[in-house]
Coordinates of C-alpha atoms and ligand atoms in Angstrom, one line a residue:
M1126 CA 334.5 30.6 30.3
K1127 CA 334.7 27.1 31.5
T1128 CA 336.8 25.3 28.9
E1129 CA 338.9 23.4 31.4
G1130 CA 338.5 21.3 34.4
K1131 CA 337.3 17.8 35.0
P1132 CA 333.6 17.2 35.1
S1133 CA 333.9 16.9 38.9
K1134 CA 335.5 20.3 39.3
P1135 CA 333.1 22.8 37.8
S1136 CA 334.8 25.8 39.2
D1137 CA 338.3 25.2 37.9
K1138 CA 340.1 28.1 36.3
P1139 CA 339.7 28.7 32.6
A1140 CA 342.3 27.6 30.2
E1141 CA 344.5 30.2 28.7
G1142 CA 344.2 30.2 24.9
K1143 CA 343.3 32.0 21.8
R1144 CA 339.6 31.2 22.0
V1145 CA 339.1 32.4 25.5
P1146 CA 337.7 35.9 25.7
R1147 CA 340.6 37.9 27.0
R1148 CA 340.4 38.4 30.8
G1149 CA 340.6 41.9 32.1
R1150 CA 338.8 43.3 29.1
E1151 CA 335.5 45.0 29.7
L1152 CA 332.6 43.2 28.0
V1153 CA 329.1 44.5 27.7
V1154 CA 326.5 41.7 27.3
R1155 CA 323.0 42.8 26.4
G1156 CA 319.9 40.8 27.4
I1157 CA 316.2 41.3 28.3
P1158 CA 315.6 43.8 31.1
I1159 CA 313.6 41.9 33.7
S1160 CA 313.7 43.5 37.1
P1161 CA 314.7 47.2 37.4
G1162 CA 317.6 48.4 39.5
V1163 CA 321.4 48.4 39.4
A1164 CA 323.7 45.9 41.1
I1165 CA 327.5 46.1 41.4
G1166 CA 329.3 43.1 42.7
P1167 CA 331.4 40.0 41.9
V1168 CA 330.1 37.3 39.6
F1169 CA 329.0 34.1 41.2
D1170 CA 328.7 31.5 38.5
T1171 CA 326.3 28.7 39.3
T1172 CA 326.2 27.2 35.9
E1173 CA 328.0 24.1 36.7
S1174 CA 327.5 20.4 36.4
P1175 CA 326.3 18.5 39.4
A1176 CA 329.0 17.0 41.5
E1177 CA 330.7 14.1 39.8
P1178 CA 328.0 11.5 39.4
P1179 CA 328.7 8.4 41.5
R1180 CA 330.4 5.6 39.5
R1181 CA 327.8 3.2 38.5
Q1182 CA 327.9 -0.3 36.9
I1183 CA 325.0 -1.6 34.9
K1184 CA 323.8 -5.1 34.6
A1185 CA 324.5 -7.3 31.5
G1186 CA 321.5 -6.8 29.2
E1187 CA 321.1 -3.1 30.1
E1188 CA 323.7 -1.9 27.5
E1189 CA 321.2 -0.9 24.9
A1190 CA 319.1 1.2 27.3
E1191 CA 322.2 2.9 28.6
K1192 CA 323.3 3.7 25.1
Q1193 CA 319.9 5.2 24.4
R1194 CA 320.2 7.4 27.5
L1195 CA 323.5 8.6 26.2
A1196 CA 321.9 9.3 22.8
A1197 CA 319.2 11.4 24.4
A1198 CA 321.8 13.4 26.4
V1199 CA 323.7 14.0 23.2
A1200 CA 320.6 15.2 21.5
A1201 CA 319.8 17.6 24.4
S1202 CA 323.4 18.9 24.5
R1203 CA 323.4 19.4 20.8
K1204 CA 320.2 21.4 21.1
Q1205 CA 321.8 23.6 23.8
V1206 CA 324.9 24.2 21.8
N1207 CA 322.9 25.1 18.7
K1208 CA 320.9 27.5 20.7
L1209 CA 324.0 29.2 21.9
K1210 CA 325.2 29.4 18.3
A1211 CA 321.9 30.9 17.1
R1212 CA 322.4 33.7 19.4
L1213 CA 326.0 34.5 18.5
S1214 CA 324.9 37.2 16.0
V1215 CA 323.7 39.4 18.9
L1216 CA 327.2 39.5 20.4
P1217 CA 329.8 42.1 19.7
E1218 CA 332.0 41.1 16.8
E1219 CA 335.0 40.5 18.9
A1220 CA 333.1 38.1 21.2
Q1221 CA 331.6 36.3 18.2
G1222 CA 335.1 35.7 16.8
E1223 CA 336.1 34.2 20.1
L1224 CA 333.1 32.0 20.7
E1225 CA 332.2 30.7 17.3
P1226 CA 335.2 28.3 16.9
L1227 CA 334.6 27.0 20.4
L1228 CA 331.0 26.2 19.8
D1229 CA 332.0 24.5 16.5
A1230 CA 334.4 22.4 18.5
Y1231 CA 331.6 21.5 20.9
A1232 CA 329.2 20.6 18.1
M1233 CA 331.9 18.4 16.5
M1234 CA 332.4 16.5 19.7
L1235 CA 328.7 15.9 19.9
G1236 CA 328.8 14.3 16.5
E1237 CA 330.7 11.1 15.7
S1238 CA 333.5 11.9 18.0
R1239 CA 336.1 9.9 19.8
L1240 CA 334.4 10.9 23.1
L1241 CA 331.1 9.4 22.1
R1242 CA 332.5 6.3 20.4
G1243 CA 334.7 5.6 23.4
A1244 CA 331.9 6.2 25.9
R1245 CA 329.6 3.7 24.0
K1246 CA 332.4 1.1 23.9
R1247 CA 332.9 1.5 27.7
I1248 CA 329.2 1.0 28.3
E1249 CA 329.4 -2.3 26.3
A1250 CA 332.8 -3.6 27.3
E1251 CA 333.0 -2.4 31.0
L1252 CA 329.2 -2.3 31.7
L1253 CA 329.5 1.3 32.9
S1254 CA 326.6 3.7 33.3
A1255 CA 326.5 6.3 30.5
E1256 CA 327.7 9.1 32.8
T1257 CA 330.6 7.0 34.2
A1258 CA 331.6 6.0 30.7
V1259 CA 331.6 9.7 29.6
V1260 CA 333.7 10.8 32.5
D1261 CA 336.2 8.0 32.1
E1262 CA 336.5 8.5 28.3
A1263 CA 336.9 12.3 28.7
M1264 CA 339.7 11.8 31.2
A1265 CA 341.4 9.3 28.9
I1266 CA 341.2 11.7 26.0
A1267 CA 342.3 14.7 28.0
E1268 CA 345.3 12.8 29.4
A1269 CA 346.3 11.8 25.8
I1270 CA 346.0 15.4 24.7
M1271 CA 348.2 16.7 27.5
A1272 CA 350.8 14.0 26.8
A1273 CA 351.2 15.2 23.2
R1274 CA 354.6 16.7 22.2
D1275 CA 353.7 20.2 21.6
D1276 CA 355.2 23.4 22.9
D1277 CA 351.9 25.1 22.8
K1278 CA 350.9 23.9 26.3
A1279 CA 348.2 26.5 26.6
G1280 CA 346.6 25.2 23.4
L1281 CA 346.7 21.6 24.7
K1282 CA 345.1 22.6 27.9
R1283 CA 342.4 24.4 26.0
R1284 CA 341.6 21.4 23.9
A1285 CA 341.5 19.2 27.0
G1286 CA 339.2 21.7 28.6
E1287 CA 336.9 21.5 25.6
V1288 CA 336.6 17.8 26.1
Y1289 CA 335.8 18.2 29.8
E1290 CA 333.3 20.9 29.0
I1291 CA 331.3 18.6 26.7
A1292 CA 331.6 15.8 29.2
R1293 CA 330.2 18.1 31.9
R1294 CA 327.3 19.1 29.6
L1295 CA 326.5 15.4 28.9
T1296 CA 326.7 14.3 32.5
R1297 CA 324.5 17.2 33.5
N1298 CA 321.9 16.2 31.0
L1299 CA 322.3 12.6 32.0
T1300 CA 321.8 13.1 35.7
H1301 CA 319.2 15.9 35.7
A1302 CA 320.8 18.0 38.4
G1303 CA 318.6 18.0 41.5
F1304 CA 317.5 21.1 43.4
R1305 CA 320.1 23.8 43.3
S1306 CA 321.2 25.4 46.5
F1307 CA 322.1 29.1 46.6
K1308 CA 323.1 29.1 50.3
E1309 CA 326.8 29.4 49.4
V1310 CA 326.4 32.4 47.2
P1311 CA 328.5 35.1 48.9
E1312 CA 326.5 38.2 50.0
G1313 CA 326.4 41.0 47.4
S1314 CA 327.1 38.7 44.5
I1315 CA 325.7 38.8 41.0
L1316 CA 324.4 35.3 40.2
V1317 CA 325.2 34.2 36.7
A1318 CA 323.7 31.0 35.3
E1319 CA 322.8 29.4 32.1
E1320 CA 319.2 29.3 33.2
L1321 CA 317.2 29.6 36.4
T1322 CA 314.0 27.6 36.9
P1323 CA 311.1 29.2 38.8
A1324 CA 311.9 26.7 41.6
D1325 CA 315.5 28.0 41.7
A1326 CA 314.3 31.5 41.9
A1327 CA 312.1 30.7 44.8
L1328 CA 315.3 29.8 46.7
L1329 CA 317.0 33.1 46.2
D1330 CA 317.5 35.4 49.2
P1331 CA 317.0 39.0 48.0
T1332 CA 319.0 40.2 50.9
R1333 CA 322.1 38.3 49.8
I1334 CA 321.9 38.4 46.0
A1335 CA 322.6 41.7 44.5
G1336 CA 321.6 40.8 40.9
V1337 CA 320.8 37.9 38.5
A1338 CA 321.8 37.4 35.0
T1339 CA 321.1 34.4 32.9
E1340 CA 321.7 33.2 29.4
E1341 CA 318.2 31.7 28.9
G1342 CA 314.8 33.1 29.7
G1343 CA 312.1 35.4 28.5
A1344 CA 310.5 38.5 29.9
D1345 CA 307.2 37.0 31.3
G1346 CA 308.3 33.5 32.3
H1347 CA 307.8 32.6 35.9
T1348 CA 311.4 33.0 36.7
A1349 CA 311.2 36.6 35.5
I1350 CA 308.0 37.2 37.5
M1351 CA 309.7 35.8 40.7
L1352 CA 312.8 38.0 40.2
R1353 CA 310.6 41.1 39.8
A1354 CA 308.6 40.0 42.8
L1355 CA 311.8 39.6 44.9
G1356 CA 313.0 43.0 43.7
I1357 CA 316.3 41.6 42.5
P1358 CA 317.8 43.6 39.6
S1359 CA 317.9 41.1 36.8
V1360 CA 318.7 40.6 33.1
L1361 CA 317.7 37.4 31.4
G1362 CA 318.4 36.1 27.9
C1363 CA 322.0 37.3 27.7
P1364 CA 323.7 35.5 24.8
G1365 CA 327.2 34.3 25.5
L1366 CA 327.1 35.4 29.2
T1367 CA 328.2 32.1 30.8
E1368 CA 331.0 31.7 28.3
A1369 CA 332.3 35.2 29.0
A1370 CA 331.8 35.5 32.8
Q1371 CA 334.1 34.0 35.4
R1372 CA 333.5 33.6 39.1
G1373 CA 334.8 36.7 40.9
D1374 CA 334.7 39.0 37.9
K1375 CA 333.5 42.4 38.8
C1376 CA 330.2 43.2 37.2
V1377 CA 327.7 46.1 36.8
L1378 CA 324.2 44.9 36.1
D1379 CA 321.5 47.2 35.0
G1380 CA 318.1 45.5 35.2
T1381 CA 316.3 48.6 33.7
E1382 CA 318.6 48.8 30.6
G1383 CA 319.1 45.1 30.3
T1384 CA 322.9 45.3 30.3
V1385 CA 325.6 43.3 32.1
V1386 CA 329.1 44.8 32.1
L1387 CA 331.7 42.3 32.9
R1388 CA 335.1 43.5 34.2
P1389 CA 333.9 47.2 33.9
S1390 CA 336.3 50.0 33.2
E1391 CA 336.6 52.8 35.8
A1392 CA 334.2 54.9 33.7
A1393 CA 331.6 52.1 33.5
L1394 CA 332.0 51.5 37.2
S1395 CA 331.4 55.1 38.1
A1396 CA 328.4 55.3 35.7
G1397 CA 327.0 52.2 37.5
R1398 CA 327.5 53.8 40.9
E1399 CA 325.7 56.9 39.7
S1400 CA 322.7 54.9 38.5
L1401 CA 322.7 53.0 41.7
T1402 CA 322.3 56.3 43.6
A1403 CA 319.7 57.6 41.2
H1404 CA 317.6 54.4 41.7
A1405 CA 317.8 54.7 45.5
K1406 CA 316.6 58.3 45.3
E1407 CA 313.7 57.3 42.9
R1408 CA 312.7 54.6 45.4
G1409 CA 312.6 57.1 48.1
R1410 CA 310.4 59.4 46.0
L1411 CA 308.0 56.6 45.2
A1412 CA 307.8 55.5 48.8
K1413 CA 306.2 58.8 49.6
L1414 CA 303.2 57.7 47.4
R1415 CA 302.4 54.8 49.8
R1416 CA 299.7 56.5 51.7
L1417 CA 298.2 58.4 48.9
P1418 CA 295.1 57.0 47.2
A1419 CA 295.2 55.6 43.6
V1420 CA 292.7 58.1 42.1
T1421 CA 292.8 59.8 38.7
T1422 CA 292.8 63.6 38.4
D1423 CA 289.0 63.4 37.8
G1424 CA 288.4 61.4 40.9
E1425 CA 288.1 57.8 39.5
A1426 CA 289.4 55.3 42.0
V1427 CA 291.6 52.5 40.8
D1428 CA 292.1 49.3 42.8
L1429 CA 295.8 48.5 43.0
Q1430 CA 296.5 45.1 44.4
A1431 CA 299.6 42.9 44.6
N1432 CA 300.5 39.6 43.1
L1433 CA 302.2 37.3 45.6
E1434 CA 304.5 34.6 44.4
I1435 CA 306.2 33.5 47.6
P1436 CA 305.4 34.4 51.2
A1437 CA 308.8 36.2 51.5
E1438 CA 307.3 39.1 49.6
L1439 CA 304.5 39.7 52.1
P1440 CA 306.3 42.6 53.9
L1441 CA 306.8 44.3 50.5
I1442 CA 303.0 44.5 49.9
A1443 CA 302.3 46.9 52.8
Q1444 CA 305.4 48.9 52.0
A1445 CA 304.3 49.3 48.4
G1446 CA 300.9 50.7 49.3
A1447 CA 298.9 47.9 47.6
H1448 CA 295.3 47.1 48.8
G1449 CA 295.0 43.4 49.1
I1450 CA 296.3 40.6 46.9
G1451 CA 294.8 40.3 43.4
L1452 CA 296.7 37.1 42.7
L1453 CA 298.2 34.7 45.2
R1454 CA 299.9 32.1 43.2
T1455 CA 299.9 28.9 45.3
E1456 CA 302.5 27.0 43.3
F1457 CA 305.2 27.9 45.9
L1458 CA 303.5 25.4 48.2
F1459 CA 304.5 22.6 45.8
L1460 CA 308.0 23.7 44.9
N1461 CA 311.2 22.1 46.1
R1462 CA 309.5 19.2 47.9
D1463 CA 308.7 15.7 47.0
T1464 CA 305.4 15.2 48.9
L1465 CA 302.1 17.0 48.4
P1466 CA 301.0 19.6 50.9
D1467 CA 298.0 18.6 53.0
E1468 CA 295.0 20.7 54.0
E1469 CA 296.8 21.9 57.2
A1470 CA 299.9 22.9 55.2
H1471 CA 297.7 24.9 52.8
F1472 CA 295.9 26.6 55.7
E1473 CA 299.0 27.4 57.6
A1474 CA 300.5 29.0 54.4
Y1475 CA 297.4 31.2 53.8
R1476 CA 296.6 32.2 57.3
P1477 CA 299.5 34.6 57.9
I1478 CA 298.8 36.1 54.5
V1479 CA 295.2 36.8 55.1
E1480 CA 295.9 38.1 58.6
A1481 CA 298.6 40.4 57.3
M1482 CA 296.2 42.0 54.9
H1483 CA 294.1 43.3 57.8
G1484 CA 290.7 43.1 56.1
D1485 CA 291.9 43.7 52.5
E1486 CA 290.9 41.0 50.1
V1487 CA 293.1 38.1 49.2
T1488 CA 292.5 36.3 45.9
I1489 CA 293.9 32.8 46.1
R1490 CA 294.4 31.0 42.9
V1491 CA 294.3 27.2 43.1
L1492 CA 297.3 25.3 41.8
D1493 CA 298.3 26.1 38.2
W1494 CA 300.6 23.3 37.4
G1495 CA 301.9 22.7 33.9
G1496 CA 303.8 24.3 31.1
E1497 CA 307.1 25.6 32.5
K1498 CA 305.9 25.2 36.1
D1499 CA 307.4 21.8 36.9
M1500 CA 306.8 20.4 40.3
E1501 CA 308.6 17.4 41.7
A1502 CA 305.9 16.5 44.2
L1503 CA 303.4 16.1 41.3
A1504 CA 305.8 14.7 38.8
Q1505 CA 307.0 11.8 40.9
G1506 CA 304.6 9.1 40.0
M1507 CA 301.6 10.8 41.6
G1508 CA 299.1 10.5 38.8
P1509 CA 299.0 12.1 35.4
T1510 CA 301.9 14.3 34.5
H1511 CA 301.9 17.2 32.1
S1512 CA 304.7 15.7 30.0
G1513 CA 303.7 15.5 26.5
T1514 CA 305.0 17.2 23.4
N1515 CA 303.2 20.4 24.2
P1516 CA 303.0 20.7 28.0
A1517 CA 301.5 24.2 27.8
L1518 CA 298.6 22.8 25.8
G1519 CA 298.2 19.7 28.0
L1520 CA 296.9 18.9 31.4
R1521 CA 297.5 22.4 32.9
G1522 CA 295.7 24.4 35.5
I1523 CA 292.0 23.6 36.1
R1524 CA 292.2 20.7 33.6
M1525 CA 294.7 18.9 35.9
L1526 CA 292.7 19.8 39.0
L1527 CA 289.5 18.4 37.6
K1528 CA 291.3 15.2 36.7
R1529 CA 292.7 15.0 40.2
P1530 CA 289.8 16.5 42.3
E1531 CA 291.4 15.4 45.5
L1532 CA 294.0 18.2 45.0
L1533 CA 291.3 20.7 44.5
E1534 CA 289.3 19.5 47.5
V1535 CA 292.3 19.9 49.8
Q1536 CA 293.0 23.4 48.5
F1537 CA 289.3 24.5 48.6
A1538 CA 289.0 23.2 52.2
A1539 CA 292.0 25.2 53.4
I1540 CA 290.8 28.3 51.5
L1541 CA 287.3 28.1 52.9
R1542 CA 288.7 27.7 56.4
V1543 CA 291.0 30.7 56.0
A1544 CA 288.1 32.8 54.7
A1545 CA 286.8 33.0 58.3
L1546 CA 289.8 35.1 59.1
G1547 CA 289.4 37.8 56.3
P1548 CA 287.9 38.4 52.9
V1549 CA 289.0 35.9 50.4
R1550 CA 288.3 35.1 46.7
V1551 CA 289.1 31.9 44.9
L1552 CA 290.5 31.9 41.4
L1553 CA 290.6 29.1 38.8
P1554 CA 293.6 29.0 36.4
M1555 CA 293.5 28.1 32.7
V1556 CA 289.8 28.0 32.3
T1557 CA 288.7 27.5 28.7
I1558 CA 285.1 26.4 28.9
P1559 CA 282.2 27.3 31.2
E1560 CA 281.8 23.7 32.3
E1561 CA 285.2 23.9 34.0
V1562 CA 283.9 26.6 36.3
Q1563 CA 280.6 24.7 36.9
Q1564 CA 282.5 21.5 37.8
A1565 CA 284.8 23.3 40.1
R1566 CA 281.9 25.0 41.8
E1567 CA 280.2 21.6 42.4
I1568 CA 283.4 20.5 44.1
Y1569 CA 283.7 23.8 46.0
E1570 CA 280.2 23.5 47.4
R1571 CA 280.6 19.8 48.2
V1572 CA 283.8 20.7 50.2
A1573 CA 281.8 23.5 52.0
R1574 CA 279.1 21.0 53.0
R1575 CA 281.6 18.6 54.3
L1576 CA 283.3 21.3 56.3
R1577 CA 280.0 22.4 57.8
R1578 CA 279.4 18.8 58.8
R1579 CA 282.8 18.9 60.5
T1580 CA 281.4 22.0 62.3
V1581 CA 284.1 24.2 60.9
T1582 CA 283.3 27.9 60.9
L1583 CA 282.8 29.2 57.4
P1584 CA 281.9 32.7 56.3
E1585 CA 278.2 33.4 55.9
R1586 CA 278.6 34.0 52.2
M1587 CA 280.8 31.7 50.2
P1588 CA 283.9 33.5 48.9
P1589 CA 283.5 34.4 45.2
L1590 CA 284.8 31.9 42.7
G1591 CA 286.4 33.5 39.6
A1592 CA 288.1 32.5 36.4
M1593 CA 291.4 33.5 34.9
I1594 CA 291.0 34.7 31.4
E1595 CA 294.3 33.7 29.9
T1596 CA 293.6 31.8 26.7
P1597 CA 292.1 33.2 23.5
G1598 CA 289.3 30.7 23.8
A1599 CA 288.3 31.9 27.3
A1600 CA 288.6 35.6 26.2
L1601 CA 286.3 35.0 23.2
A1602 CA 283.9 33.0 25.3
A1603 CA 284.1 35.5 28.2
D1604 CA 280.3 36.2 27.9
A1605 CA 279.5 32.5 28.4
I1606 CA 282.1 32.0 31.2
A1607 CA 280.9 35.2 32.9
L1608 CA 277.5 33.4 33.5
E1609 CA 279.3 30.8 35.6
A1610 CA 282.1 32.8 37.3
D1611 CA 281.8 35.5 40.0
F1612 CA 284.7 37.5 38.7
F1613 CA 287.4 37.6 36.1
A1614 CA 291.2 38.0 36.4
I1615 CA 292.8 38.6 33.0
G1616 CA 296.1 36.8 32.8
T1617 CA 297.9 38.7 30.1
N1618 CA 301.0 36.6 30.3
D1619 CA 299.5 33.4 29.1
L1620 CA 296.9 35.3 27.0
A1621 CA 299.8 36.8 25.0
M1622 CA 301.6 33.5 24.8
Y1623 CA 298.7 31.5 23.6
T1624 CA 297.4 34.2 21.2
L1625 CA 300.8 34.7 19.6
A1626 CA 302.0 31.1 19.8
V1627 CA 305.1 32.3 21.5
D1628 CA 306.5 30.6 24.6
R1629 CA 306.7 33.3 27.3
A1630 CA 310.0 31.9 28.7
E1631 CA 311.8 31.2 25.4
T1632 CA 314.7 33.4 24.6
E1633 CA 314.7 32.6 20.9
V1634 CA 311.2 34.0 20.3
A1635 CA 311.3 36.7 23.0
H1636 CA 311.2 39.4 20.3
L1637 CA 307.8 38.1 19.1
Y1638 CA 306.2 38.1 22.6
D1639 CA 304.3 41.3 22.4
P1640 CA 301.3 41.9 24.8
L1641 CA 300.6 45.0 22.7
H1642 CA 299.9 43.0 19.6
P1643 CA 296.4 44.1 18.4
A1644 CA 295.1 40.5 18.8
V1645 CA 296.0 40.4 22.5
L1646 CA 294.5 43.9 23.0
R1647 CA 291.3 42.9 21.3
L1648 CA 290.9 39.9 23.5
I1649 CA 291.5 42.0 26.6
Q1650 CA 288.9 44.4 25.4
F1651 CA 286.3 41.7 24.6
A1652 CA 286.7 40.0 28.0
T1653 CA 286.6 43.3 29.9
E1654 CA 283.5 44.4 28.1
A1655 CA 281.8 41.1 28.7
A1656 CA 282.4 41.5 32.4
L1657 CA 281.4 45.2 32.6
R1658 CA 278.1 44.4 30.8
L1659 CA 277.3 42.1 33.7
R1660 CA 278.7 44.4 36.3
M1661 CA 281.1 41.7 37.2
P1662 CA 284.4 42.5 38.8
V1663 CA 287.3 42.2 36.3
S1664 CA 291.0 42.9 36.8
V1665 CA 294.3 42.4 35.0
C1666 CA 296.8 40.4 36.9
G1667 CA 299.4 39.6 34.3
E1668 CA 302.6 41.6 33.9
M1669 CA 300.8 44.2 31.8
G1670 CA 299.0 45.4 34.9
G1671 CA 302.3 46.4 36.5
N1672 CA 303.6 48.4 33.6
P1673 CA 303.0 52.1 34.3
R1674 CA 303.2 52.9 30.5
L1675 CA 300.2 50.7 29.9
V1676 CA 298.0 52.2 32.6
P1677 CA 296.3 54.8 30.2
L1678 CA 295.4 52.1 27.8
L1679 CA 294.0 49.7 30.4
L1680 CA 292.0 52.4 32.2
G1681 CA 290.8 53.5 28.8
L1682 CA 289.5 50.0 28.1
G1683 CA 287.4 50.2 31.2
L1684 CA 289.6 48.4 33.7
R1685 CA 289.7 49.8 37.3
S1686 CA 291.5 47.0 39.0
L1687 CA 295.1 46.0 38.4
S1688 CA 297.2 43.5 40.3
M1689 CA 301.0 43.4 40.0
N1690 CA 304.3 42.7 41.7
A1691 CA 304.4 44.7 44.8
S1692 CA 307.5 46.6 43.6
A1693 CA 305.5 47.9 40.6
V1694 CA 302.7 49.5 42.7
P1695 CA 304.3 52.9 43.4
R1696 CA 305.1 53.6 39.8
V1697 CA 301.6 52.5 38.6
K1698 CA 300.0 54.6 41.4
Q1699 CA 302.0 57.6 40.2
A1700 CA 300.7 57.0 36.7
V1701 CA 297.1 56.6 37.8
R1702 CA 297.3 59.9 39.8
S1703 CA 298.5 61.8 36.7
L1704 CA 295.7 60.6 34.4
N1705 CA 292.3 61.7 33.4
I1706 CA 289.7 59.0 32.4
D1707 CA 288.4 60.9 29.4
D1708 CA 291.9 61.2 28.0
C1709 CA 292.5 57.5 28.7
A1710 CA 289.2 56.5 26.9
R1711 CA 290.1 58.6 23.9
F1712 CA 293.6 57.2 23.8
A1713 CA 292.3 53.6 24.0
R1714 CA 289.9 54.2 21.1
R1715 CA 292.8 55.5 19.1
V1716 CA 295.0 52.5 20.0
M1717 CA 292.2 50.0 19.2
E1718 CA 291.9 51.4 15.7
Q1719 CA 295.4 50.4 14.9
S1720 CA 296.4 47.1 13.3
D1721 CA 300.2 47.5 13.3
P1722 CA 301.9 46.4 16.5
R1723 CA 304.7 48.8 15.9
R1724 CA 302.3 51.7 15.6
I1725 CA 300.7 50.7 18.9
Q1726 CA 304.1 50.6 20.6
Q1727 CA 304.8 54.1 19.3
L1728 CA 301.4 55.4 20.6
V1729 CA 301.9 53.8 24.0
M1730 CA 305.4 55.1 24.4
G1731 CA 304.3 58.5 23.2
F1732 CA 301.3 58.8 25.4
G1733 CA 301.4 62.2 27.2
T1734 CA 302.7 64.1 24.3
V1735 CA 300.0 66.6 23.3
S1736 CA 299.2 65.1 19.9
E1737 CA 298.6 61.6 21.3
D1738 CA 296.4 62.0 24.3
R1739 CA 294.2 64.7 23.0
S1740 CA 293.7 63.3 19.5
Ligands
LIG2453 C1 299.1 35.1 33.5 O1 299.1 34.1 32.8 O2 299.0 36.3 33.1 C2 299.0 35.0 35.0 C3 298.8 36.0 35.8 O3 299.3 33.7 35.5 P1 300.7 33.1 35.6 O4 301.7 34.2 35.2 O5 300.9 32.6 36.9 O6 300.7 32.0 34.5
LIG2454 MG1 298.8 32.2 33.6

């Protein structure tokens, strides 16, 4: 727990005191299991404020604006502390008792406290920037606390630490920390952070980082998807984790169970080692499936493809035994940079991917910006941004691309060029109306004509142009969209989010995020049937497609193409090879008759027991 240390020294040792969870004691923190596997290693805590912000003066006349910046940072910090408080109840009683008073103290300091009054005064009287004023005031208060006559030196240190902690939170919110670097993370560490953005996750090196645990985050957010894609054992949404973990603490993380054991006892440690060995053996067993076909026991072939999030995963695809790429997310090209990639950058990114697939199809999805996917290159004054009260409902995906057709043109041109090197399909994100596909197709054809004029070699037949079905609107209008699109890819992550009005990356409502909700299943069924009626290719490329337990249901609904994180392919293949299509169809009918999500869960979990699959 970081209750002490000046804002400039994020890794200072914690204060000794009553409120600090006792060091040396084992603590089990439960979170959301995100990426399977076990990791044992030291904690590397990256939840720290940025380096001390440079001292900054403001000009006379700017005081009001500066005080408003401070007020906004206070509001953001208050929200964060409230969030932590809301999740206290999930903690073991002992940890609750330790953390609650601390969070109360934080909340008080974010009210009408001396820290904030003092900081505002400094802005006015000394013309200091909000962050400089906060740091100065925090230091002055901490010095006064430490100078008090009191024998309880540990208690004084603890109180000073609380002031620094709040000052750090405020400066972090004021300065919007830039890109994080994970280069300094020692090999074999378990990364512990308050939260990790998808852009952060893209910087992680799976050969160095043994595991990831964060306080924030939901199961199907992009950070979760990236972690699964990288095969890093991970647990997200762990309440109280950053307060309890300290850099260097030994830790056993189980990404299958969703547990993080800090300072494990000998018994916990040896249990962790056993699971680690069991996982390695299981991986070995699954690897043997690589060359075997994905066919059901009654001979029905199922297409198993991989989702590619970042090029680093490319070698995993062949290892996993996937046939082609069912979803190449191209957001990686825009992450962690402040200029837009040009046609050549796109082409050079796609070329090795298409070549590595040796004739297997690659489905390239054009940029899906918006919602939780925040990109500096697009955000920095380069046209319309997605910021609004509801970014997920705003200018996201194809909407943004049709508003900025030059982005689409660049990407289409690169895709069409790379299509000369191997089979490619083009996928449009966040489609809600047929006109979006029509308009995109017009641009697509225009770009092709332009390339031909440039005498660029294009494939004889234009690569198919498909639509993501990932909103309830698109699913229910699937028959209309099917008339415009060449194929469908059902994005169950967003489909569940938009259907259930649950943010897929939000910890607080993670328990409501349920892709097995009958509403979501009915939409998947409707869209699948619309495609099958027209004999149009349809696949599932959301996280549902990579869950072996859901394979009977998805096959039963008529799906024969699933795209998933490469690491999920062996288990899904194992499931396919054990199933019979008639059983799956009967099972799907049974599931689709249900209206209670809990009952559906039970049925899905119980599939394979005699009474369920034969009924
Ligand atoms: C989806 O929404 O299910 C999907 C595959 O797209 P993304 O996860 O990239 O939003
Ligand atoms: Mg999506």
